[in-house]
Short mmCIF file of C-alpha atoms (C1' of nucleotides) in Angstrom, two decimals:
data_model
loop_
_atom_site.label_atom_id
_atom_site.label_comp_id
_atom_site.label_asym_id
_atom_site.label_seq_id
_atom_site.Cartn_x
_atom_site.Cartn_y
_atom_site.Cartn_z
CA MET A 19 -72.59 29.07 13.83
CA MET A 20 -73.43 31.52 16.56
CA ASP A 21 -72.19 31.53 20.07
CA VAL A 22 -73.95 32.80 23.11
CA LYS A 23 -72.85 36.32 22.58
CA GLY A 24 -74.11 36.27 19.04
CA ASN A 25 -70.74 36.17 17.48
CA SER A 26 -70.51 34.47 14.18
CA ASN A 27 -68.57 31.42 15.18
CA SER A 28 -66.65 32.87 18.03
CA ASN A 29 -63.39 31.60 16.69
CA SER A 30 -63.90 31.83 13.02
CA SER A 31 -62.81 35.42 12.93
CA SER A 32 -59.32 34.10 13.06
CA SER A 33 -59.83 31.85 10.12
CA THR A 34 -58.79 34.56 7.74
CA THR A 35 -55.53 35.01 9.54
CA GLN A 36 -54.61 31.43 9.81
CA SER A 37 -51.04 32.09 8.90
CA ASP A 38 -50.32 33.97 12.09
CA GLU A 39 -51.98 31.50 14.40
CA GLU A 40 -49.81 29.74 16.86
CA MET A 41 -48.10 26.58 15.73
CA VAL A 42 -46.29 24.29 18.09
CA GLY A 43 -44.26 21.90 16.06
CA ASP A 44 -46.70 20.46 13.61
CA LEU A 45 -49.68 21.13 15.79
CA ARG A 46 -51.99 24.08 15.70
CA ARG A 47 -53.29 25.80 18.79
CA GLY A 48 -55.75 28.54 19.52
CA PRO A 49 -59.14 29.23 18.03
CA TRP A 50 -60.62 26.75 15.62
CA THR A 51 -61.30 27.73 12.05
CA VAL A 52 -64.44 26.95 10.11
CA GLU A 53 -62.50 24.53 7.94
CA GLU A 54 -61.24 22.66 10.95
CA ASP A 55 -64.72 22.46 12.35
CA PHE A 56 -66.00 21.01 9.10
CA LYS A 57 -63.23 18.47 9.00
CA LEU A 58 -63.97 17.36 12.51
CA ILE A 59 -67.73 17.24 12.02
CA ASN A 60 -67.46 15.33 8.78
CA TYR A 61 -65.00 12.86 10.14
CA ILE A 62 -67.08 12.14 13.22
CA ALA A 63 -70.22 11.88 11.12
CA THR A 64 -68.53 9.17 9.11
CA HIS A 65 -66.43 7.37 11.66
CA GLY A 66 -67.89 8.30 15.00
CA GLU A 67 -66.15 9.85 17.94
CA GLY A 68 -63.54 8.45 20.27
CA ARG A 69 -59.88 7.53 19.85
CA TRP A 70 -59.17 11.18 19.62
CA ASN A 71 -55.49 11.12 18.83
CA SER A 72 -55.89 8.89 15.83
CA LEU A 73 -59.05 10.75 14.89
CA ALA A 74 -57.10 13.98 14.77
CA ARG A 75 -54.50 12.43 12.49
CA CYS A 76 -56.91 10.63 10.23
CA ALA A 77 -59.12 13.66 9.86
CA GLY A 78 -56.15 15.66 8.72
CA LEU A 79 -56.36 18.01 11.64
CA LYS A 80 -53.15 19.44 12.96
CA ARG A 81 -54.56 19.36 16.44
CA THR A 82 -54.06 17.24 19.49
CA GLY A 83 -56.65 14.63 20.24
CA LYS A 84 -57.50 16.50 23.37
CA SER A 85 -58.16 19.64 21.44
CA CYS A 86 -60.45 17.79 19.02
CA ARG A 87 -62.32 16.15 21.83
CA LEU A 88 -62.82 19.44 23.60
CA ARG A 89 -63.96 21.21 20.49
CA TRP A 90 -66.43 18.48 19.71
CA LEU A 91 -67.84 18.07 23.18
CA ASN A 92 -68.07 21.72 24.07
CA TYR A 93 -69.05 23.26 20.79
CA LEU A 94 -69.70 21.11 17.76
CA ARG A 95 -71.72 18.28 19.19
CA PRO A 96 -75.26 18.62 17.77
CA ASP A 97 -76.97 18.29 21.10
CA VAL A 98 -75.02 21.07 22.72
CA ARG A 99 -77.52 23.43 24.18
CA ARG A 100 -76.56 27.05 23.82
CA GLY A 101 -77.97 30.22 25.21
CA ASN A 102 -78.63 31.58 28.64
CA ILE A 103 -78.75 29.30 31.61
CA THR A 104 -82.39 29.05 32.57
CA LEU A 105 -83.71 29.54 36.06
CA GLU A 106 -84.33 25.84 36.35
CA GLU A 107 -80.80 25.14 35.29
CA GLN A 108 -79.45 27.68 37.73
CA LEU A 109 -81.37 26.01 40.50
CA MET A 110 -80.11 22.65 39.39
CA ILE A 111 -76.54 23.84 39.36
CA LEU A 112 -76.78 25.34 42.81
CA GLU A 113 -78.40 22.24 44.18
CA LEU A 114 -75.99 19.82 42.63
CA HIS A 115 -72.97 21.91 43.44
CA SER A 116 -74.02 21.98 47.06
CA ARG A 117 -73.89 18.23 46.95
CA TRP A 118 -70.91 17.50 44.82
CA GLY A 119 -68.79 20.62 44.79
CA ASN A 120 -66.76 21.32 41.69
CA ARG A 121 -67.65 18.06 40.01
CA TRP A 122 -68.55 19.85 36.84
CA SER A 123 -68.84 16.88 34.58
CA LYS A 124 -71.03 15.10 37.07
CA ILE A 125 -73.25 18.14 37.37
CA ALA A 126 -73.34 18.49 33.61
CA GLN A 127 -74.65 14.97 33.26
CA HIS A 128 -77.87 16.15 34.82
CA LEU A 129 -78.21 19.18 32.61
CA PRO A 130 -78.82 17.80 29.15
CA GLY A 131 -77.01 19.71 26.48
CA ARG A 132 -74.92 21.70 28.89
CA THR A 133 -71.22 21.07 29.06
CA ASP A 134 -69.07 20.94 32.11
CA ASN A 135 -67.14 23.86 30.74
CA GLU A 136 -70.26 25.95 30.45
CA ILE A 137 -71.37 25.12 33.96
CA LYS A 138 -67.93 25.82 35.28
CA ASN A 139 -67.90 29.16 33.53
CA TYR A 140 -71.32 29.96 34.87
CA TRP A 141 -70.17 29.20 38.37
CA ARG A 142 -67.05 31.24 38.09
CA THR A 143 -68.57 34.26 36.42
CA ARG A 144 -71.97 34.44 38.10
CA VAL A 145 -71.89 32.64 41.39
CA GLN A 146 -68.43 33.63 42.40
CA LYS A 147 -69.24 37.17 41.47
CA HIS A 148 -72.00 37.23 44.04
CA ALA A 149 -69.74 35.69 46.64
CA LYS A 150 -67.28 38.43 45.93
CA GLN A 151 -69.97 41.03 46.36
CA LEU A 152 -70.84 39.49 49.68
CA LYS A 153 -67.21 39.65 50.61
CA CYS A 154 -67.13 36.01 51.48
CA ASP A 155 -65.54 32.99 50.01
CA VAL A 156 -67.63 31.01 47.60
CA ASN A 157 -66.84 27.88 49.59
CA SER A 158 -67.60 29.44 52.93
CA LYS A 159 -70.48 28.18 54.97
CA GLN A 160 -72.00 31.64 55.02
CA PHE A 161 -72.20 31.79 51.29
CA LYS A 162 -73.51 28.27 50.99
CA ASP A 163 -76.22 29.07 53.49
CA THR A 164 -77.05 32.22 51.62
CA MET A 165 -77.46 30.18 48.48
CA ARG A 166 -79.66 27.62 50.12
CA TYR A 167 -81.84 29.89 52.16
CA LEU A 168 -82.05 32.95 50.03
CA TRP A 169 -80.92 32.39 46.51
CA MET A 170 -82.55 29.05 45.83
CA PRO A 171 -85.93 29.95 47.33
CA ARG A 172 -85.80 33.09 45.29
CA LEU A 173 -85.16 31.10 42.17
CA ILE A 174 -88.03 28.82 42.99
CA GLU A 175 -90.32 31.75 43.45
CA ARG A 176 -89.33 33.17 40.13
CA ILE A 177 -89.76 29.85 38.41
CA GLN A 178 -93.12 29.59 40.04
CA ALA A 179 -94.06 33.05 38.88
CA ALA A 180 -92.97 32.29 35.36
CA ALA A 181 -94.84 29.02 35.33
CA THR A 182 -97.97 30.64 36.72
CA THR A 183 -98.06 33.26 34.05
CA SER A 184 -97.24 30.91 31.22
CA SER A 185 -99.41 27.96 32.07
CA THR A 186 -102.74 29.34 33.13
CA ALA A 187 -104.36 27.32 30.41
CA ALA A 188 -103.17 24.18 32.01
CA SER A 189 -104.63 25.44 35.31
CA ALA A 190 -102.05 23.50 37.17
CA SER A 191 -100.11 25.28 39.88
CA PRO A 192 -96.35 24.93 39.86
CA ALA A 193 -96.59 23.21 43.18
CA ALA A 194 -98.91 20.69 41.65
CA THR A 195 -96.54 20.31 38.79
CA VAL A 196 -93.70 19.63 41.10
CA SER A 197 -95.74 17.28 43.15
CA ALA A 198 -96.74 15.31 40.11
CA VAL A 199 -93.24 15.16 38.80
CA SER A 200 -91.86 14.24 42.17
CA THR A 201 -94.12 11.30 42.50
CA ASN A 202 -92.84 10.21 39.18
CA HIS A 203 -89.53 9.58 40.90
CA HIS A 204 -87.53 11.01 38.08
CA LEU A 205 -87.55 14.72 38.23
CA ILE A 206 -85.16 15.39 35.49
CA ASN A 207 -85.29 14.37 31.93
CA ASN A 208 -84.63 15.97 28.64
CA ASN A 209 -88.19 17.06 28.24
CA ASP A 210 -88.28 18.88 31.51
CA VAL A 211 -85.37 21.14 30.93
CA GLY A 212 -86.35 24.49 29.63
CA THR A 213 -90.03 23.77 29.40
CA GLY A 214 -90.94 25.93 32.33
CA ASN A 215 -91.80 22.98 34.49
CA LEU A 216 -90.15 23.11 37.81
CA VAL A 217 -88.08 20.03 38.01
CA ILE A 218 -86.09 20.57 41.13
CA PRO A 219 -87.58 20.95 44.56
CA HIS A 220 -86.04 22.95 47.33
CA GLY A 221 -84.45 19.93 48.82
CA VAL A 222 -81.81 17.41 48.23
CA ILE A 223 -82.13 14.84 45.56
CA ASP A 224 -80.56 11.48 45.38
CA ASP A 225 -78.93 9.82 42.46
CA ASP A 226 -82.25 8.85 41.02
CA PHE A 227 -83.51 12.35 41.49
CA ARG A 228 -86.11 11.49 44.01
CA VAL A 229 -86.99 14.06 46.56
CA SER A 230 -85.04 12.80 49.47
CA HIS A 231 -84.96 15.70 51.81
CA VAL A 232 -86.96 18.81 52.36
CA THR A 233 -86.50 21.56 54.83
CA PRO A 234 -88.97 21.14 57.66
CA SER A 235 -91.74 23.63 57.96
CA TYR A 236 -91.60 26.79 59.86
CA THR A 237 -93.64 26.60 63.04
CA PRO A 238 -94.23 28.87 66.01
CA GLU A 239 -92.25 26.41 68.07
CA ASN A 240 -89.10 26.61 66.12
CA SER A 241 -89.56 30.23 65.28
CA SER A 242 -88.56 31.21 68.76
CA THR A 243 -85.34 29.34 68.57
CA ALA A 244 -82.64 31.63 67.40
CA ALA A 245 -80.44 28.75 66.42
CA SER A 246 -83.05 27.19 64.22
CA SER A 247 -81.90 27.10 60.68
CA ASP A 248 -85.33 25.92 59.69
CA SER A 249 -87.00 29.00 61.00
CA PHE A 250 -84.46 31.05 59.19
CA ALA A 251 -85.15 29.22 56.02
CA ALA A 252 -88.85 29.71 56.38
CA GLN A 253 -88.54 33.37 57.16
CA ILE A 254 -86.35 33.97 54.22
CA SER A 255 -88.98 33.00 51.81
CA PRO A 256 -92.25 33.86 53.45
CA VAL A 257 -94.30 34.27 50.32
CA SER A 258 -93.51 31.08 48.59
CA ASP A 259 -96.37 28.64 48.30
CA LEU A 260 -94.03 26.37 46.52
CA THR A 261 -91.47 26.29 49.24
CA THR A 262 -94.17 25.95 51.80
CA ASP A 263 -95.24 22.83 50.06
CA TYR A 264 -91.76 21.49 50.19
CA TYR A 265 -91.29 22.42 53.77
CA HIS A 266 -94.37 20.48 54.68
CA MET A 267 -93.23 17.30 53.11
CA PRO A 268 -92.82 15.08 56.06
CA VAL A 269 -89.65 13.09 56.43
CA ASN A 270 -86.53 11.97 54.82
CA HIS A 271 -86.87 8.59 53.22
CA ASN A 272 -83.46 8.43 51.72
CA PRO A 273 -81.50 5.51 53.05
CA ASN A 274 -78.27 6.99 51.84
CA PRO A 275 -76.29 8.21 54.84
CA ASP A 276 -74.23 10.50 52.68
CA TYR A 277 -77.33 12.34 51.89
CA PHE A 278 -77.97 13.23 55.48
CA GLN A 279 -74.47 14.43 55.88
CA ALA A 280 -74.73 16.85 53.09
CA GLY A 281 -78.31 17.89 53.23
CA GLN A 282 -79.49 17.67 56.76
CA VAL A 283 -76.99 17.11 59.48
CA GLY A 284 -74.59 19.58 58.08
CA PHE A 285 -77.05 22.38 58.24
CA SER A 286 -78.93 21.60 61.38
CA GLU A 287 -75.84 21.03 63.42
CA SER A 288 -73.61 23.69 62.14
CA MET A 289 -76.03 26.35 61.10
CA ILE A 290 -75.53 29.37 63.20
CA SER A 291 -78.32 31.67 64.21
CA PRO A 292 -79.50 34.30 61.79
CA ALA A 293 -77.97 36.95 63.99
CA GLY A 294 -74.72 35.13 64.24
CA TYR A 295 -74.91 34.31 60.62
CA PHE A 296 -75.07 37.89 59.61
CA ASN A 297 -72.50 38.92 62.13
CA GLN A 298 -70.01 36.45 60.91
CA GLY A 299 -70.48 36.38 57.27
CA LEU A 300 -72.03 39.26 55.51
CA ASP A 301 -71.02 42.83 55.27
CA PHE A 302 -74.41 44.44 55.06
CA GLN A 303 -73.16 47.92 55.44
CA ALA A 304 -71.24 47.38 52.31
CA MET A 305 -74.30 45.81 50.79
CA GLU A 306 -76.44 48.74 51.74
CA HIS A 307 -74.04 51.11 50.12
CA ASN A 308 -74.16 49.04 47.04
CA ASN A 309 -77.84 48.42 46.84
CA ASN A 310 -78.13 49.84 43.43
CA GLN A 311 -75.10 47.99 42.35
CA TRP A 312 -76.66 44.73 43.43
CA VAL A 313 -79.38 45.15 40.95
CA VAL A 314 -77.59 46.93 38.22
CA GLU A 315 -74.53 44.79 38.18
CA SER A 316 -76.46 41.61 38.16
CA GLY A 317 -76.95 41.88 34.46
CA ASP A 318 -79.97 40.32 32.86
CA ALA A 319 -83.14 39.53 34.70
CA SER A 320 -82.26 35.95 35.28
CA ASP A 321 -79.23 37.08 37.16
CA ASN A 322 -80.93 39.36 39.65
CA LEU A 323 -80.64 37.33 42.75
CA TRP A 324 -81.34 40.04 45.21
CA ASN A 325 -84.28 42.31 45.14
CA PRO A 326 -85.31 45.04 47.56
CA GLU A 327 -87.39 42.51 49.46
CA ASP A 328 -84.36 40.39 50.13
CA ILE A 329 -82.25 43.30 51.13
CA TRP A 330 -84.98 44.60 53.38
CA PHE A 331 -85.10 41.24 55.08
CA LEU A 332 -81.40 41.09 55.52
CA GLN A 333 -81.38 44.53 57.01
CA GLN A 334 -84.13 43.51 59.43
CA GLN A 335 -81.91 40.71 60.54
CA MET A 336 -79.24 43.23 61.25
CA ASN A 337 -81.63 45.38 63.26
CA ILE A 338 -82.73 42.61 65.58
CA MET A 339 -79.23 41.67 66.55
"C1'" DA B 12 -64.27 59.25 19.59
"C1'" DA B 13 -60.82 56.93 22.08
"C1'" DA B 14 -59.20 54.55 26.12
"C1'" DT B 15 -59.93 51.44 29.65
"C1'" DG B 16 -61.64 47.87 32.57
"C1'" DG B 17 -64.54 44.03 33.41
"C1'" DG B 18 -67.35 40.15 31.99
"C1'" DG B 19 -67.97 36.09 29.46
"C1'" DC B 20 -66.51 32.41 26.87
"C1'" DA B 21 -63.49 29.13 24.40
"C1'" DA B 22 -59.43 26.77 24.63
"C1'" DC B 23 -55.27 25.10 26.83
"C1'" DC B 24 -52.62 22.92 30.66
"C1'" DG B 25 -51.59 19.68 34.09
"C1'" DC B 26 -53.02 15.99 36.64
"C1'" DT B 27 -55.33 11.55 37.53
"C1'" DG B 28 -57.23 7.18 36.60
"C1'" DC B 29 -57.90 3.45 33.59
"C1'" DA B 30 -56.81 0.21 29.92
"C1'" DT B 31 -53.55 -2.10 27.31
"C1'" DT B 32 -49.21 -4.26 26.42
"C1'" DT C 1 -46.03 -5.85 37.81
"C1'" DA C 2 -44.37 -1.93 35.47
"C1'" DA C 3 -44.57 1.07 31.57
"C1'" DT C 4 -47.06 3.50 28.34
"C1'" DG C 5 -50.81 5.82 26.12
"C1'" DC C 6 -55.25 7.71 26.21
"C1'" DA C 7 -59.46 9.84 27.95
"C1'" DG C 8 -61.45 12.72 31.01
"C1'" DC C 9 -61.62 16.22 34.55
"C1'" DG C 10 -60.89 20.61 36.90
"C1'" DG C 11 -58.16 24.81 37.01
"C1'" DT C 12 -56.44 28.52 34.52
"C1'" DT C 13 -55.50 31.64 30.81
"C1'" DG C 14 -56.20 34.55 26.84
"C1'" DC C 15 -59.05 36.92 23.86
"C1'" DC C 16 -63.08 39.35 22.34
"C1'" DC C 17 -66.91 42.26 23.24
"C1'" DC C 18 -69.24 45.76 25.56
"C1'" DA C 19 -70.14 49.29 28.89
"C1'" DT C 20 -68.25 53.08 31.09
"C1'" DT C 21 -65.37 57.07 31.54
#
DNA sequence: AAATGGGGCAACCGCTGCATT
DNA sequence: TAATGCAGCGGTTGCCCCATT
């Protein structure tokens, strides 16, 4: 069994040194051995999961029920999806986290095969890292706005680019794909994840994953209004056909008042102007000094959230203040 | 080549809510 | 109704690997 980092069963290395693993009373703790994994898998294959405490006893595992449950759900379960978080999944996580906060299990329910632990780790290691680089709190409004107006459109563009290059045979634009899926009323299903289809729009989705809110389009009228978050949003991502499509979707049809709180009112009422935004939140001098770091430290390609275009834009915002 | 620091991931801990008795 | 046990969730920790010095 290989983990994400390519280790041969991340914990099995300890299986040869079982004698020095930690024992608390009659219970074992720490990394699972291959034998333990087999015991758990075999037992669940025969008897099913659930009733974890008795399962642990009956399976002959010197583990707590909680430990067995965790091992099964996060690692051994056959439908656990391993490997890098895809762009679509990143977008999904950002979107859902903006709605629900640290409700990892709830978010995980909409990412088939991904565990809450994995999503939580992703958030802590990737997203929080970028917040740290921006010198702002991950829960701050500035960072949330940055995610919504810069990071997510960027992800959409990259998904679009990937889809365009990989699906020329289908001759369907990503926007068309999204549109088709959206009208299907269920944007997310197992088949969509990881297929390259864009399954999440730049908007807020309701519990049935309908498109329930989109950012209004950028117009000359609102462009002159410094306090317009919409104009900011549109400027951020000026080259995105996909986002343009979303922005032109007319109105919010979601009857759920909570939705408006989170996705619309919150931004339009409290969004500060781009100038104020940058004044208050982001240390762009620090960013400028670390331009190379932004790219280099971001790791693999799927983690490069900021490119020179973005940074150029952000610096322009600084200049017009 | 060795030391060191950071990143990433798996696992544990503590708390909460629910079901059962 | 209170007590108890269990499942699940989110936060945190510890360890391993890798890149850098």
